[in-house]
Amino acid sequence: MRITGFDYQRVPVSDDVALNVAVAGTGSPIVLLHGFPETHLMWRHVATDLTADHTVLCPDLRGYGESDKPADTGETYSKRSMAADVVAVAKAFGHDRFALAGHDRGALVALRAGLDHPGEVSHLAILDVLPTLDMWDVLHGTSAAVGFHLYLMAQPPGLPEQLIGAAPDAFFGHFLDAWTRPGDAIPADVRAAYLEASRNAVTSIVADYRASAGIDVEHDTADREAGNRLTMPLTVLQQDWGAALGYDAVALWRAWATDLDHRTVTSGHFMAEESPSEVVKALRELLTRS
C-alpha cells in the first residue's frame, strides 16, 4: 500500500542499503519515522495534512517495509546507523537541515539523530517512547510484562527469530490489537499490509530490538556520562505510562533535553492513526519554536 498523492523512490543511504521513501509537498522539510510493527504508512493522515506547507519525507526504516534488510554485523541496526540513514535521505532530497518526528522505534532513531546530528535536526518530535536507558530502568517486577517482547528479542540470534517466525501474524497482530484503542484507526487492509511487511522482516526486526539491549545502550550511556543533551526544540507525546509503571516521564525527558514540551495524550500507542489531528497540531506548534 502507498500514501495517496506521494511519490516513491529508493534512496541509497550507504554502500549496501537503500530505503523506500515516500515524498510529497513543498516548503520546509520534515522527516517522519514509523514505529513497530508498522511501516511509513502509519503517517498517512499526518503526512498528507503536513504537505500543505512542508516537504514531507516518509521512509521505511532499514529492516522494515520495502527498505533493504542487511544482515546484522553488530552495528547494522544500531540507532546510530539508522539515524545516519535519515540524514542521508534528507540530503538526497537536497535538505541539509530538517525537522524530524519519530514514533516508537522510529522515535529512538530520531532521538539518536538529534544527539548525533544537532546541526541537521532543527526540531524533534518523539511519540510514545522513553530513551533506551530509561526504558530499561523503569521496567521491573510484574509491570515489566508489558514489555515482554523487548526481553524476547534481546536474546542471542536463533530462538527469538524461530519463535516469532513460527507464528508471525499472531505475534505482530497482538501489538496492533493490544496497543490500539477500540475503533477503526487501523483498517483491515492497512493491518494486513503491516502484518505482511513484518512477516517478511522477522530477522531484521529482531536485530533492531536486539541492538536496543546492546550497542544502543552503549551509545546512550556514553552520551549520558558526557552530559550530551538534545539542544533543538523537542516535543514529546506520550500515553500516561508514568502513572502505570511508576515514574516521572517529564523528569526523565528533561534530563535529555534543554527545550522540552511534554504532553500526555489519551489516545492509544498508535496516536498518529488514532488522533492524527492532535499529532498534526503538536507538530505545527513545534515547528514555530526557535
Short mmCIF file of C-alpha atoms in Angstrom, two decimals:
data_model
loop_
_atom_site.label_atom_id
_atom_site.label_comp_id
_atom_site.label_asym_id
_atom_site.label_seq_id
_atom_site.Cartn_x
_atom_site.Cartn_y
_atom_site.Cartn_z
CA MET A 1 0.00 0.00 0.00
CA ARG A 2 1.03 3.59 -0.62
CA ILE A 3 0.11 7.01 0.69
CA THR A 4 -2.13 8.66 -1.88
CA GLY A 5 -0.51 11.63 -3.58
CA PHE A 6 3.06 10.71 -2.59
CA ASP A 7 5.86 9.80 -4.97
CA TYR A 8 8.10 6.87 -4.11
CA GLN A 9 11.83 6.50 -4.56
CA ARG A 10 14.53 4.09 -3.47
CA VAL A 11 17.28 6.15 -1.88
CA PRO A 12 20.79 4.72 -1.33
CA VAL A 13 21.97 5.63 2.16
CA SER A 14 25.16 3.55 2.29
CA ASP A 15 27.10 1.17 0.09
CA ASP A 16 24.72 -1.72 0.72
CA VAL A 17 21.46 -0.18 1.95
CA ALA A 18 18.69 1.71 0.17
CA LEU A 19 15.49 2.92 1.77
CA ASN A 20 11.98 3.11 0.38
CA VAL A 21 10.91 6.75 0.73
CA ALA A 22 7.55 8.44 0.14
CA VAL A 23 7.78 12.17 -0.58
CA ALA A 24 5.30 14.96 -1.29
CA GLY A 25 4.65 18.62 -0.62
CA THR A 26 6.70 21.80 -0.77
CA GLY A 27 8.19 24.02 1.87
CA SER A 28 10.44 23.39 4.84
CA PRO A 29 11.27 19.68 5.20
CA ILE A 30 10.07 17.27 7.85
CA VAL A 31 11.01 13.59 8.05
CA LEU A 32 8.56 11.15 9.67
CA LEU A 33 9.83 7.82 11.06
CA HIS A 34 7.46 4.95 11.73
CA GLY A 35 7.32 2.51 14.61
CA PHE A 36 6.76 -1.21 15.28
CA PRO A 37 5.13 -3.25 13.83
CA GLU A 38 4.33 -0.80 11.09
CA THR A 39 5.76 0.94 8.03
CA HIS A 40 5.80 4.53 6.75
CA LEU A 41 2.09 4.01 6.02
CA MET A 42 1.28 4.83 9.66
CA TRP A 43 1.86 8.51 8.85
CA ARG A 44 -0.69 8.58 6.01
CA HIS A 45 -3.07 11.05 7.71
CA VAL A 46 -0.45 13.27 9.34
CA ALA A 47 1.81 13.35 6.30
CA THR A 48 -0.98 14.29 3.92
CA ASP A 49 -2.01 17.20 6.15
CA LEU A 50 1.55 18.48 6.52
CA THR A 51 2.15 18.58 2.75
CA ALA A 52 0.08 21.77 2.62
CA ASP A 53 3.15 23.72 3.68
CA HIS A 54 6.02 21.29 4.13
CA THR A 55 8.07 18.85 2.11
CA VAL A 56 7.29 15.56 3.84
CA LEU A 57 9.61 12.55 3.68
CA CYS A 58 8.38 9.21 5.00
CA PRO A 59 10.97 6.41 4.76
CA ASP A 60 10.65 2.80 5.76
CA LEU A 61 13.42 2.29 8.31
CA ARG A 62 16.18 -0.09 7.34
CA GLY A 63 14.97 -3.59 8.11
CA TYR A 64 11.30 -2.67 7.69
CA GLY A 65 8.74 -2.41 4.92
CA GLU A 66 10.21 -2.16 1.44
CA SER A 67 13.60 -0.89 2.58
CA ASP A 68 16.67 -3.11 2.48
CA LYS A 69 17.24 -5.60 5.27
CA PRO A 70 21.01 -6.14 5.53
CA ALA A 71 22.48 -8.93 7.63
CA ASP A 72 23.32 -7.83 11.16
CA THR A 73 27.03 -7.35 11.88
CA GLY A 74 26.59 -5.96 15.37
CA GLU A 75 26.20 -2.29 14.44
CA THR A 76 23.92 -2.67 11.42
CA TYR A 77 20.75 -1.93 13.36
CA SER A 78 22.19 0.42 15.94
CA LYS A 79 20.14 3.57 16.17
CA ARG A 80 23.32 5.42 15.24
CA SER A 81 23.44 3.61 11.88
CA MET A 82 19.72 4.09 11.34
CA ALA A 83 19.97 7.79 12.23
CA ALA A 84 22.72 8.21 9.66
CA ASP A 85 20.28 6.73 7.12
CA VAL A 86 17.81 9.51 7.92
CA VAL A 87 20.39 12.25 7.39
CA ALA A 88 21.40 10.63 4.11
CA VAL A 89 17.77 10.51 2.93
CA ALA A 90 17.23 14.18 3.69
CA LYS A 91 20.45 15.15 1.90
CA ALA A 92 19.46 13.06 -1.11
CA PHE A 93 16.47 15.37 -1.50
CA GLY A 94 18.62 18.48 -1.02
CA HIS A 95 17.92 19.15 2.65
CA ASP A 96 20.89 19.78 4.93
CA ARG A 97 18.62 20.77 7.81
CA PHE A 98 15.19 19.36 8.60
CA ALA A 99 12.59 18.73 11.28
CA LEU A 100 12.24 15.14 12.47
CA ALA A 101 9.43 13.19 14.11
CA GLY A 102 9.51 9.56 15.15
CA HIS A 103 7.09 7.07 16.65
CA ASP A 104 8.13 4.06 18.75
CA ARG A 105 11.23 2.50 17.11
CA GLY A 106 11.41 5.47 14.77
CA ALA A 107 11.40 7.74 17.80
CA LEU A 108 14.53 6.03 19.11
CA VAL A 109 16.16 6.59 15.73
CA ALA A 110 15.03 10.23 15.83
CA LEU A 111 16.43 10.66 19.34
CA ARG A 112 19.81 9.32 18.22
CA ALA A 113 19.73 11.59 15.16
CA GLY A 114 19.13 14.56 17.44
CA LEU A 115 22.12 13.64 19.60
CA ASP A 116 24.46 12.72 16.75
CA HIS A 117 23.40 15.32 14.18
CA PRO A 118 22.27 18.50 16.00
CA GLY A 119 23.36 20.62 13.06
CA GLU A 120 20.96 18.82 10.75
CA VAL A 121 17.94 18.27 13.01
CA SER A 122 16.20 21.62 13.59
CA HIS A 123 13.17 20.36 15.56
CA LEU A 124 12.43 16.98 17.12
CA ALA A 125 9.18 15.18 18.00
CA ILE A 126 9.04 11.90 19.91
CA LEU A 127 5.88 9.79 20.04
CA ASP A 128 5.33 7.30 22.87
CA VAL A 129 8.74 6.01 23.86
CA LEU A 130 11.34 6.66 26.54
CA PRO A 131 15.05 6.91 25.83
CA THR A 132 16.56 3.43 25.76
CA LEU A 133 18.38 3.69 29.10
CA ASP A 134 15.27 4.96 30.88
CA MET A 135 13.09 2.32 29.23
CA TRP A 136 15.16 -0.49 30.72
CA ASP A 137 15.32 1.26 34.09
CA VAL A 138 11.55 1.62 34.51
CA LEU A 139 10.72 -1.98 33.61
CA HIS A 140 10.82 -4.05 36.75
CA GLY A 141 8.74 -6.61 38.60
CA THR A 142 5.47 -7.84 37.16
CA SER A 143 4.88 -4.48 35.44
CA ALA A 144 7.68 -5.41 33.03
CA ALA A 145 5.36 -7.98 31.47
CA VAL A 146 4.00 -5.22 29.23
CA GLY A 147 7.40 -5.20 27.56
CA PHE A 148 7.84 -8.94 27.18
CA HIS A 149 8.79 -8.54 23.53
CA LEU A 150 11.77 -6.39 24.50
CA TYR A 151 13.23 -9.22 26.52
CA LEU A 152 12.38 -11.87 23.94
CA MET A 153 14.09 -10.03 21.09
CA ALA A 154 17.08 -9.16 23.27
CA GLN A 155 18.12 -12.82 23.29
CA PRO A 156 21.03 -14.06 21.13
CA PRO A 157 20.27 -14.86 17.48
CA GLY A 158 18.29 -18.02 16.87
CA LEU A 159 15.49 -18.58 19.35
CA PRO A 160 13.60 -15.25 19.02
CA GLU A 161 13.57 -15.49 15.23
CA GLN A 162 12.39 -19.11 15.37
CA LEU A 163 9.61 -18.44 17.85
CA ILE A 164 8.32 -15.31 16.13
CA GLY A 165 8.74 -16.82 12.67
CA ALA A 166 6.55 -19.77 13.65
CA ALA A 167 3.50 -17.51 14.14
CA PRO A 168 4.36 -14.03 12.87
CA ASP A 169 0.80 -12.82 12.34
CA ALA A 170 -0.18 -13.81 15.87
CA PHE A 171 2.91 -12.12 17.31
CA PHE A 172 2.79 -8.84 15.38
CA GLY A 173 -1.00 -8.75 15.37
CA HIS A 174 -1.00 -8.89 19.16
CA PHE A 175 0.61 -5.44 19.35
CA LEU A 176 -1.61 -3.92 16.69
CA ASP A 177 -4.64 -5.05 18.68
CA ALA A 178 -3.45 -4.56 22.26
CA TRP A 179 -1.92 -1.13 21.76
CA THR A 180 -4.82 0.46 19.89
CA ARG A 181 -7.93 1.96 21.47
CA PRO A 182 -11.15 0.36 20.15
CA GLY A 183 -12.14 1.80 16.80
CA ASP A 184 -11.16 1.80 13.16
CA ALA A 185 -7.81 3.61 13.38
CA ILE A 186 -6.10 0.71 11.62
CA PRO A 187 -8.44 -0.57 8.88
CA ALA A 188 -8.29 -4.20 7.80
CA ASP A 189 -6.33 -3.51 4.62
CA VAL A 190 -3.74 -1.42 6.48
CA ARG A 191 -3.47 -4.04 9.21
CA ALA A 192 -2.91 -6.71 6.56
CA ALA A 193 -0.16 -4.58 4.99
CA TYR A 194 1.58 -4.22 8.35
CA LEU A 195 1.39 -7.95 9.01
CA GLU A 196 2.75 -8.82 5.59
CA ALA A 197 5.63 -6.37 5.93
CA SER A 198 6.50 -7.65 9.41
CA ARG A 199 6.16 -11.28 8.38
CA ASN A 200 8.81 -10.62 5.72
CA ALA A 201 11.16 -8.87 8.14
CA VAL A 202 11.31 -11.04 11.26
CA THR A 203 15.11 -11.31 11.30
CA SER A 204 15.76 -7.61 10.80
CA ILE A 205 13.06 -6.50 13.25
CA VAL A 206 14.57 -8.75 15.91
CA ALA A 207 18.01 -7.33 15.09
CA ASP A 208 16.66 -3.80 15.58
CA TYR A 209 15.32 -4.70 19.01
CA ARG A 210 18.43 -6.67 19.95
CA ALA A 211 20.51 -3.56 19.29
CA SER A 212 18.47 -1.73 21.92
CA ALA A 213 19.66 -4.21 24.53
CA GLY A 214 23.28 -3.92 23.41
CA ILE A 215 25.01 -1.35 21.28
CA ASP A 216 22.27 1.29 21.71
CA VAL A 217 22.74 1.08 25.47
CA GLU A 218 26.47 1.65 25.00
CA HIS A 219 25.88 4.73 22.86
CA ASP A 220 23.27 6.20 25.19
CA THR A 221 25.41 5.55 28.25
CA ALA A 222 28.32 7.38 26.63
CA ASP A 223 26.09 10.38 25.95
CA ARG A 224 24.69 10.39 29.47
CA GLU A 225 28.16 10.21 31.01
CA ALA A 226 29.38 13.01 28.73
CA GLY A 227 26.38 15.18 29.58
CA ASN A 228 25.24 15.36 25.96
CA ARG A 229 21.68 16.63 25.54
CA LEU A 230 19.21 17.47 22.81
CA THR A 231 19.57 21.17 22.05
CA MET A 232 16.81 21.64 19.48
CA PRO A 233 13.14 22.26 20.41
CA LEU A 234 11.67 18.91 21.48
CA THR A 235 8.03 17.85 21.75
CA VAL A 236 7.20 14.53 23.39
CA LEU A 237 3.73 12.98 23.10
CA GLN A 238 3.15 10.00 25.39
CA GLN A 239 0.45 7.92 26.94
CA ASP A 240 0.46 8.09 30.73
CA TRP A 241 2.90 5.23 31.13
CA GLY A 242 4.47 7.01 34.08
CA ALA A 243 1.33 6.53 36.14
CA ALA A 244 1.12 2.88 35.10
CA LEU A 245 4.77 1.99 35.71
CA GLY A 246 5.63 4.43 38.48
CA TYR A 247 7.99 7.02 37.01
CA ASP A 248 8.07 10.74 36.25
CA ALA A 249 8.12 10.94 32.46
CA VAL A 250 8.72 14.69 32.35
CA ALA A 251 11.72 14.42 34.66
CA LEU A 252 13.22 11.61 32.59
CA TRP A 253 12.91 13.60 29.39
CA ARG A 254 14.09 16.85 30.94
CA ALA A 255 17.40 15.16 31.72
CA TRP A 256 17.92 14.69 27.98
CA ALA A 257 16.61 17.98 26.60
CA THR A 258 17.15 21.71 27.03
CA ASP A 259 13.87 22.82 25.39
CA LEU A 260 11.09 20.36 26.22
CA ASP A 261 7.33 20.41 25.63
CA HIS A 262 5.94 17.17 27.13
CA ARG A 263 2.29 16.25 26.54
CA THR A 264 0.24 13.34 27.84
CA VAL A 265 -2.30 12.04 25.33
CA THR A 266 -5.46 9.99 25.79
CA SER A 267 -5.16 8.00 22.56
CA GLY A 268 -3.54 4.61 22.33
CA HIS A 269 0.01 3.89 21.25
CA PHE A 270 -0.70 4.39 17.55
CA MET A 271 -1.65 8.03 18.05
CA ALA A 272 -0.77 9.18 14.52
CA GLU A 273 -3.55 6.90 13.29
CA GLU A 274 -5.96 7.27 16.22
CA SER A 275 -5.65 11.04 16.74
CA PRO A 276 -3.89 12.45 13.66
CA SER A 277 -5.26 15.96 14.16
CA GLU A 278 -3.74 16.10 17.66
CA VAL A 279 -0.38 14.98 16.30
CA VAL A 280 -0.51 17.47 13.43
CA LYS A 281 -1.35 20.28 15.85
CA ALA A 282 1.59 19.37 18.08
CA LEU A 283 3.98 19.18 15.13
CA ARG A 284 2.87 22.52 13.71
CA GLU A 285 3.30 24.15 17.11
CA LEU A 286 6.74 22.55 17.47
CA LEU A 287 7.83 24.00 14.14
CA THR A 288 7.05 27.55 15.31
CA ARG A 289 9.56 27.29 18.17
CA SER A 290 13.12 28.52 17.85
#
